[in-house]
CSV table of C-alpha atoms in Angstrom, one decimal:
chain,number,residue,atom,x,y,z
A,1,UNK,CA,-7.8,81.9,2.0
A,2,UNK,CA,-4.6,80.1,1.2
A,3,UNK,CA,-4.4,78.7,4.7
A,4,UNK,CA,-7.9,77.3,4.4
A,5,UNK,CA,-7.1,75.8,1.1
A,6,UNK,CA,-4.0,74.0,2.6
A,7,UNK,CA,-6.0,72.5,5.4
A,8,UNK,CA,-8.6,71.3,3.0
A,9,UNK,CA,-5.9,69.7,0.9
A,10,UNK,CA,-4.2,68.0,3.9
A,11,UNK,CA,-7.4,66.5,5.4
A,12,UNK,CA,-8.3,64.0,2.7
A,13,UNK,CA,-4.6,63.1,2.2
A,14,UNK,CA,-4.2,62.2,5.8
A,15,UNK,CA,-7.4,60.2,5.8
A,16,UNK,CA,-6.2,58.3,2.8
A,17,UNK,CA,-2.9,57.6,4.4
A,18,UNK,CA,-4.6,56.3,7.6
A,19,UNK,CA,-6.9,54.2,5.6
A,20,UNK,CA,-4.1,52.7,3.6
A,21,UNK,CA,-2.1,52.0,6.8
A,22,UNK,CA,-5.2,50.3,8.4
A,23,UNK,CA,-5.6,48.2,5.3
A,24,UNK,CA,-1.9,47.3,5.3
A,25,UNK,CA,-2.3,46.2,9.0
A,26,UNK,CA,-5.3,44.1,8.2
A,27,UNK,CA,-3.4,42.4,5.3
A,28,UNK,CA,-0.4,41.8,7.5
A,29,UNK,CA,-2.4,40.2,10.3
A,30,UNK,CA,-4.3,38.1,7.8
A,31,UNK,CA,-1.1,36.9,6.3
A,32,UNK,CA,0.4,36.2,9.7
A,33,UNK,CA,-2.7,34.3,10.8
A,34,UNK,CA,-2.6,32.3,7.5
A,35,UNK,CA,1.1,31.4,8.0
A,36,UNK,CA,0.4,30.4,11.7
A,37,UNK,CA,-2.5,28.3,10.7
A,38,UNK,CA,-0.4,26.6,8.1
A,39,UNK,CA,2.3,25.9,10.6
A,40,UNK,CA,-0.3,24.5,13.0
A,41,UNK,CA,-1.6,22.2,10.2
A,42,UNK,CA,2.0,21.0,9.4
A,43,UNK,CA,2.7,20.3,13.1
A,44,UNK,CA,-0.6,18.5,13.4
A,45,UNK,CA,0.1,16.4,10.4
A,46,UNK,CA,3.6,15.5,11.7
A,47,UNK,CA,2.0,14.3,15.0
A,48,UNK,CA,-0.8,12.4,13.4
A,49,UNK,CA,-3.5,14.9,14.7
A,50,UNK,CA,-6.3,14.5,12.2
A,51,UNK,CA,-8.2,17.8,12.8
A,52,UNK,CA,-5.9,20.8,13.6
A,53,UNK,CA,-8.8,23.1,13.8
A,54,UNK,CA,-10.4,21.0,16.6
A,55,UNK,CA,-7.2,21.2,18.7
A,56,UNK,CA,-7.0,23.7,21.6
A,57,UNK,CA,-5.0,26.9,21.1
A,58,UNK,CA,-1.8,26.6,23.2
A,59,UNK,CA,-1.7,30.4,23.6
A,60,UNK,CA,-5.1,30.4,25.5
A,61,UNK,CA,-3.9,28.1,28.3
A,62,UNK,CA,-2.9,29.6,31.6
A,63,UNK,CA,0.4,27.9,32.3
A,64,UNK,CA,1.3,27.3,36.0
A,65,UNK,CA,4.4,25.7,37.6
A,66,UNK,CA,6.5,23.1,36.1
A,67,UNK,CA,5.9,19.7,37.8
A,68,UNK,CA,8.2,17.5,35.8
A,69,UNK,CA,9.9,16.7,32.6
A,70,UNK,CA,10.8,13.8,30.3
A,71,UNK,CA,12.9,13.0,27.4
A,72,UNK,CA,11.0,15.2,25.0
A,73,UNK,CA,8.5,17.1,27.1
A,74,UNK,CA,8.1,19.5,30.0
A,75,UNK,CA,5.0,19.0,32.2
A,76,UNK,CA,3.1,22.0,33.6
A,77,UNK,CA,0.0,22.6,35.6
A,78,UNK,CA,-2.4,24.7,33.6
A,79,UNK,CA,-5.9,26.1,33.5
A,80,UNK,CA,-8.2,25.7,30.5
A,81,UNK,CA,-10.4,28.4,29.1
A,82,UNK,CA,-13.4,26.8,30.8
A,83,UNK,CA,-11.7,27.1,34.2
A,84,UNK,CA,-10.8,23.5,34.6
A,85,UNK,CA,-7.4,22.6,36.1
A,86,UNK,CA,-5.3,20.3,33.9
A,87,UNK,CA,-1.8,19.2,33.0
A,88,UNK,CA,0.0,20.2,29.9
A,89,UNK,CA,2.8,18.0,28.5
A,90,UNK,CA,4.5,20.6,26.4
A,91,UNK,CA,6.7,19.0,23.7
A,92,UNK,CA,10.3,20.3,23.3
A,93,UNK,CA,11.5,21.4,19.9
A,94,UNK,CA,13.8,19.5,17.6
A,95,UNK,CA,12.3,16.0,18.0
A,96,UNK,CA,14.2,13.1,16.5
A,97,UNK,CA,12.3,10.8,14.1
A,98,UNK,CA,12.1,8.1,16.7
A,99,UNK,CA,10.8,10.6,19.4
A,100,UNK,CA,8.2,11.9,16.9
A,101,UNK,CA,7.1,8.2,16.2
A,102,UNK,CA,6.7,7.6,20.0
A,103,UNK,CA,4.7,10.8,20.4
A,104,UNK,CA,2.4,10.0,17.4
A,105,UNK,CA,1.8,6.6,18.9
A,106,UNK,CA,1.0,8.0,22.4
A,107,UNK,CA,-1.5,10.5,21.0
A,108,UNK,CA,-3.1,7.8,18.7
A,109,UNK,CA,-3.6,5.3,21.6
A,110,UNK,CA,-4.4,7.7,24.5
A,111,UNK,CA,-6.9,9.7,22.6
A,112,UNK,CA,-9.0,6.6,22.0
A,113,UNK,CA,-9.2,5.5,25.7
A,114,UNK,CA,-12.0,6.3,28.1
A,115,UNK,CA,-12.2,4.6,31.5
A,116,UNK,CA,-12.4,5.9,35.1
A,117,UNK,CA,-9.2,4.2,36.1
A,118,UNK,CA,-7.2,5.5,33.1
A,119,UNK,CA,-5.7,9.1,33.1
A,120,UNK,CA,-8.2,11.1,31.0
A,121,UNK,CA,-6.9,12.5,27.7
A,122,UNK,CA,-8.4,16.0,27.2
A,123,UNK,CA,-6.9,16.9,23.9
A,124,UNK,CA,-4.0,18.4,22.1
A,125,UNK,CA,-3.1,22.1,22.1
A,126,UNK,CA,-1.3,23.5,19.1
A,127,UNK,CA,1.0,26.5,18.9
A,128,UNK,CA,3.0,27.7,15.9
A,129,UNK,CA,6.2,25.9,16.8
A,130,UNK,CA,5.2,23.3,19.4
A,131,UNK,CA,2.3,21.5,20.8
A,132,UNK,CA,1.1,20.0,24.2
A,133,UNK,CA,-0.9,17.0,25.3
A,134,UNK,CA,-3.6,18.1,27.8
A,135,UNK,CA,-4.8,15.6,30.3
A,136,UNK,CA,-6.6,15.2,33.6
A,137,UNK,CA,-4.9,16.8,36.8
A,138,UNK,CA,-4.6,14.3,39.7
A,139,UNK,CA,-3.9,16.3,42.8
A,140,UNK,CA,-3.0,13.3,44.9
A,141,UNK,CA,0.3,12.6,43.1
A,142,UNK,CA,1.6,9.1,42.4
A,143,UNK,CA,1.5,5.9,44.4
A,144,UNK,CA,5.3,6.0,44.4
A,145,UNK,CA,5.4,9.4,46.1
A,146,UNK,CA,2.8,8.2,48.6
A,147,UNK,CA,4.8,5.1,49.4
A,148,UNK,CA,7.9,7.2,50.0
A,149,UNK,CA,6.1,9.6,52.2
A,150,UNK,CA,4.5,6.8,54.3
A,151,UNK,CA,7.8,5.1,54.6
A,152,UNK,CA,9.5,8.3,55.9
A,153,UNK,CA,6.6,8.9,58.3
A,154,UNK,CA,6.6,5.3,59.6
A,155,UNK,CA,3.0,4.6,58.4
A,156,UNK,CA,2.2,1.0,57.7
A,157,UNK,CA,0.9,-0.2,54.4
A,158,UNK,CA,-2.9,-0.3,53.8
A,159,UNK,CA,-5.0,-3.0,55.4
A,160,UNK,CA,-6.2,-5.9,53.3
A,161,UNK,CA,-9.6,-4.5,52.2
A,162,UNK,CA,-8.2,-1.1,51.3
A,163,UNK,CA,-5.3,-2.7,49.5
A,164,UNK,CA,-7.5,-5.1,47.5
A,165,UNK,CA,-9.8,-2.2,46.6
A,166,UNK,CA,-6.9,-0.2,45.2
A,167,UNK,CA,-5.5,-3.2,43.3
A,168,UNK,CA,-9.0,-3.8,41.8
A,169,UNK,CA,-9.1,-0.2,40.4
A,170,UNK,CA,-5.7,-0.7,38.7
A,171,UNK,CA,-6.8,-4.2,37.4
A,172,UNK,CA,-10.0,-2.7,36.0
A,173,UNK,CA,-8.1,0.0,34.0
A,174,UNK,CA,-5.7,-2.7,32.7
A,175,UNK,CA,-8.6,-5.1,31.9
A,176,UNK,CA,-10.1,-2.3,29.8
A,177,UNK,CA,-6.8,-1.9,27.8
A,178,UNK,CA,-6.5,-5.6,27.3
A,179,UNK,CA,-10.1,-6.0,26.2
A,180,UNK,CA,-10.0,-3.3,23.5
A,181,UNK,CA,-10.9,-4.6,20.0
A,182,UNK,CA,-9.9,-5.1,17.3
A,183,UNK,CA,-6.5,-4.9,19.0
A,184,UNK,CA,-5.8,-4.8,22.8
A,185,UNK,CA,-3.4,-2.3,24.2
A,186,UNK,CA,-0.2,-3.3,26.1
A,187,UNK,CA,0.8,-0.6,28.6
A,188,UNK,CA,4.4,-2.0,29.0
A,189,UNK,CA,5.4,0.4,31.9
A,190,UNK,CA,3.1,-0.4,34.7
A,191,UNK,CA,4.6,0.7,38.1
A,192,UNK,CA,3.8,2.8,41.1
A,193,UNK,CA,5.3,5.9,39.4
A,194,UNK,CA,2.6,5.6,36.8
A,195,UNK,CA,-0.4,5.1,39.1
A,196,UNK,CA,-1.8,8.5,40.0
A,197,UNK,CA,-4.4,9.5,42.7
A,198,UNK,CA,-7.2,11.6,41.4
A,199,UNK,CA,-8.9,14.4,43.5
A,200,UNK,CA,-11.8,11.9,44.3
A,201,UNK,CA,-9.4,9.2,45.5
A,202,UNK,CA,-9.6,7.1,42.3
A,203,UNK,CA,-6.5,5.4,41.1
A,204,UNK,CA,-5.7,5.9,37.5
A,205,UNK,CA,-3.1,4.3,35.2
A,206,UNK,CA,-1.0,7.0,33.5
A,207,UNK,CA,1.8,7.4,30.9
A,208,UNK,CA,1.0,5.8,27.6
A,209,UNK,CA,4.3,6.7,26.0
A,210,UNK,CA,5.3,3.0,25.7
A,211,UNK,CA,1.9,1.6,25.0
A,212,UNK,CA,1.3,-0.4,21.9
A,213,UNK,CA,-1.6,-2.1,20.1
A,214,UNK,CA,-1.0,-5.8,20.3
A,215,UNK,CA,-1.5,-7.3,16.8
A,216,UNK,CA,-1.2,-11.1,17.3
A,217,UNK,CA,0.4,-11.7,13.8
A,218,UNK,CA,3.2,-9.3,14.8
A,219,UNK,CA,3.8,-10.5,18.4
A,220,UNK,CA,7.4,-11.4,17.5
A,221,UNK,CA,8.1,-7.9,16.3
A,222,UNK,CA,7.3,-6.2,19.6
A,223,UNK,CA,10.2,-4.2,20.9
A,224,UNK,CA,12.3,-6.0,23.5
A,225,UNK,CA,13.6,-4.5,26.8
A,226,UNK,CA,10.8,-1.9,26.8
A,227,UNK,CA,9.7,-0.3,30.1
A,228,UNK,CA,11.5,-0.4,33.5
A,229,UNK,CA,13.7,-3.3,34.2
A,230,UNK,CA,12.5,-4.1,37.8
A,231,UNK,CA,8.9,-4.2,36.6
A,232,UNK,CA,9.7,-5.9,33.2
A,233,UNK,CA,8.5,-9.4,32.5
A,234,UNK,CA,11.3,-12.0,31.9
A,235,UNK,CA,10.1,-12.6,28.3
A,236,UNK,CA,10.5,-9.0,27.4
A,237,UNK,CA,14.0,-8.9,28.7
A,238,UNK,CA,14.9,-12.1,26.9
A,239,UNK,CA,13.7,-10.7,23.5
A,240,UNK,CA,11.0,-13.3,23.3
A,241,UNK,CA,7.5,-12.8,21.8
A,242,UNK,CA,5.2,-11.3,24.5
A,243,UNK,CA,1.6,-10.3,25.0
A,244,UNK,CA,-0.8,-8.9,27.6
A,245,UNK,CA,0.8,-11.1,30.3
A,246,UNK,CA,3.8,-8.8,30.4
A,247,UNK,CA,1.5,-6.3,32.1
A,248,UNK,CA,0.3,-9.0,34.4
A,249,UNK,CA,3.8,-9.6,35.6
A,250,UNK,CA,4.3,-5.8,36.2
A,251,UNK,CA,1.0,-5.8,38.1
A,252,UNK,CA,2.3,-8.4,40.4
A,253,UNK,CA,5.4,-6.3,41.1
A,254,UNK,CA,3.1,-3.3,41.7
A,255,UNK,CA,1.2,-5.4,44.3
A,256,UNK,CA,4.4,-6.2,46.1
A,257,UNK,CA,5.2,-2.4,46.2
A,258,UNK,CA,1.9,-1.6,47.7
A,259,UNK,CA,2.3,-4.3,50.4
A,260,UNK,CA,5.9,-3.5,51.3
A,261,UNK,CA,6.7,0.0,50.1
A,262,UNK,CA,9.6,-1.6,48.3
A,263,UNK,CA,10.3,-3.7,45.2
A,264,UNK,CA,11.4,-7.4,45.2
A,265,UNK,CA,15.0,-8.6,44.9
A,266,UNK,CA,16.6,-5.2,45.9
A,267,UNK,CA,19.9,-7.1,46.5
A,268,UNK,CA,20.1,-7.9,42.8
A,269,UNK,CA,20.7,-5.7,39.7
A,270,UNK,CA,17.7,-5.0,37.5
A,271,UNK,CA,18.9,-7.4,34.8
A,272,UNK,CA,19.7,-10.2,37.4
A,273,UNK,CA,16.0,-9.8,38.6
């Protein structure tokens, strides 16, 4: 009888202990989820992302190989939950105020763009400590890479009709940027490195990290010497007011690249050019 009494006493006590442990675990997970959600909201606010709840969850992405990196990001191939292949531009920690401003600007502009000849913005993905910009995956690489490969293989540049067809695609994407209202967008870094080849052969303009809305009243306040020197319009280098025509100059250099697999004035320094 005493033994049975002890068992009866231990049973409810163990059940109570397990119940309390489970409740503690639930509270702990709930608190952790709350803290993570708050950190996501703060990160979203810092980057100018209006709806943190609408952003993708960074932890759900299947990250693949690293394909490049920039000043404040590392670029990976990835697969989304719906099975689509994409590219994730994962932001490094410890951004400076100036880098944060550049990133906010890139997201603000790129997320508003939609054109077949512009690299598609899919969304932002938030983690607890970092975020990523998710965009279309272009399996054909960049025009710059194609030019180098063709040059090494001794392949001639495209014929006139094919060349004009490709230039028209780039021009259409740029025309869309310059036609946006109330303020057109200046790309400011148009070059073969930033022209990608999509899986269906489309050319798309990429990299909106230096893009800016062009407000006419503030033309004189646009940052000088922005972009890549050999593709940069003279007025940008000379710290003069500039507008959409700075992209037109870069488009001309891009055309030269596509015809010759080179860039003009190679015997001069970028600033001399």
